[in-house]
Short mmCIF file of C-alpha atoms in Angstrom, two decimals:
data_model
loop_
_atom_site.label_atom_id
_atom_site.label_comp_id
_atom_site.label_asym_id
_atom_site.label_seq_id
_atom_site.Cartn_x
_atom_site.Cartn_y
_atom_site.Cartn_z
CA MET A 1 0.06 0.06 0.11
CA ASP A 2 1.37 3.20 -0.98
CA TYR A 3 1.09 6.70 0.74
CA GLY A 4 -1.53 7.62 -2.33
CA THR A 5 -3.72 4.83 -1.07
CA LEU A 6 -3.58 5.45 2.56
CA ARG A 7 -4.84 9.18 1.80
CA GLY A 8 -7.21 8.03 -0.22
CA ILE A 9 -9.17 5.46 2.94
CA ILE A 10 -8.21 8.31 4.88
CA THR A 11 -10.42 10.85 3.09
CA ILE A 12 -12.82 8.54 2.61
CA VAL A 13 -12.78 7.22 6.34
CA VAL A 14 -13.39 11.32 7.24
CA MET A 15 -15.89 11.80 4.89
CA MET A 16 -17.99 9.21 6.49
CA THR A 17 -17.53 10.11 9.64
CA PHE A 18 -18.80 14.03 8.42
CA VAL A 19 -21.35 12.51 6.87
CA GLY A 20 -22.50 10.03 10.55
CA ILE A 21 -22.21 13.49 12.46
CA PHE A 22 -24.24 15.50 9.73
CA ALA A 23 -27.04 12.95 9.46
CA TRP A 24 -27.10 12.80 13.04
CA ALA A 25 -26.95 16.13 14.09
CA TYR A 26 -30.03 16.80 11.62
CA SER A 27 -32.63 13.82 12.50
CA SER A 28 -35.74 14.35 13.65
CA SER A 29 -35.39 12.41 16.51
CA ARG A 30 -33.08 14.41 18.85
CA LYS A 31 -34.78 17.85 17.62
CA LYS A 32 -36.24 17.80 20.52
CA GLN A 33 -32.78 17.35 22.60
CA PHE A 34 -31.16 20.20 20.87
CA ASN A 35 -34.06 22.20 21.54
CA ASP A 36 -34.51 21.48 24.82
CA ALA A 37 -30.78 22.69 25.01
CA ALA A 38 -30.38 25.75 23.05
CA ASN A 39 -33.24 26.97 25.80
CA LEU A 40 -31.38 26.00 28.58
CA VAL A 41 -29.43 28.66 28.99
CA PHE A 42 -33.19 31.00 30.01
CA SER A 43 -34.86 28.01 32.20
CA ASP A 44 -31.95 30.56 35.36
CA GLU A 45 -34.22 33.77 33.95
CA GLU A 46 -37.30 32.00 34.48
CA LEU A 47 -36.38 30.55 37.25
CA THR A 48 -34.90 33.81 38.78
CA LYS A 49 -38.01 35.55 38.02
CA VAL A 50 -40.50 33.21 40.31
CA SER A 51 -37.47 33.85 43.18
CA LYS A 52 -37.69 37.17 42.78
CA ASP A 53 -41.26 37.78 42.31
CA SER A 54 -42.49 35.07 45.70
CA GLY A 55 -40.23 37.57 47.68
CA GLU A 56 -41.43 40.07 46.96
CA GLN A 57 -44.47 38.97 48.69
CA LYS A 58 -43.80 38.38 51.70
#
């Protein structure tokens, strides 16, 4: 096996890995989990708002 063949095999492996990650990331079964993770930043604001509101009522 020469260097050109090895580079070709490595290129194919990297391309297949990329296609696999792409398919995993954009699959419809992962959409809810990714949306939940994207909105996780805002969940702290809701908790802070609730605790501030409950603190003012006392």
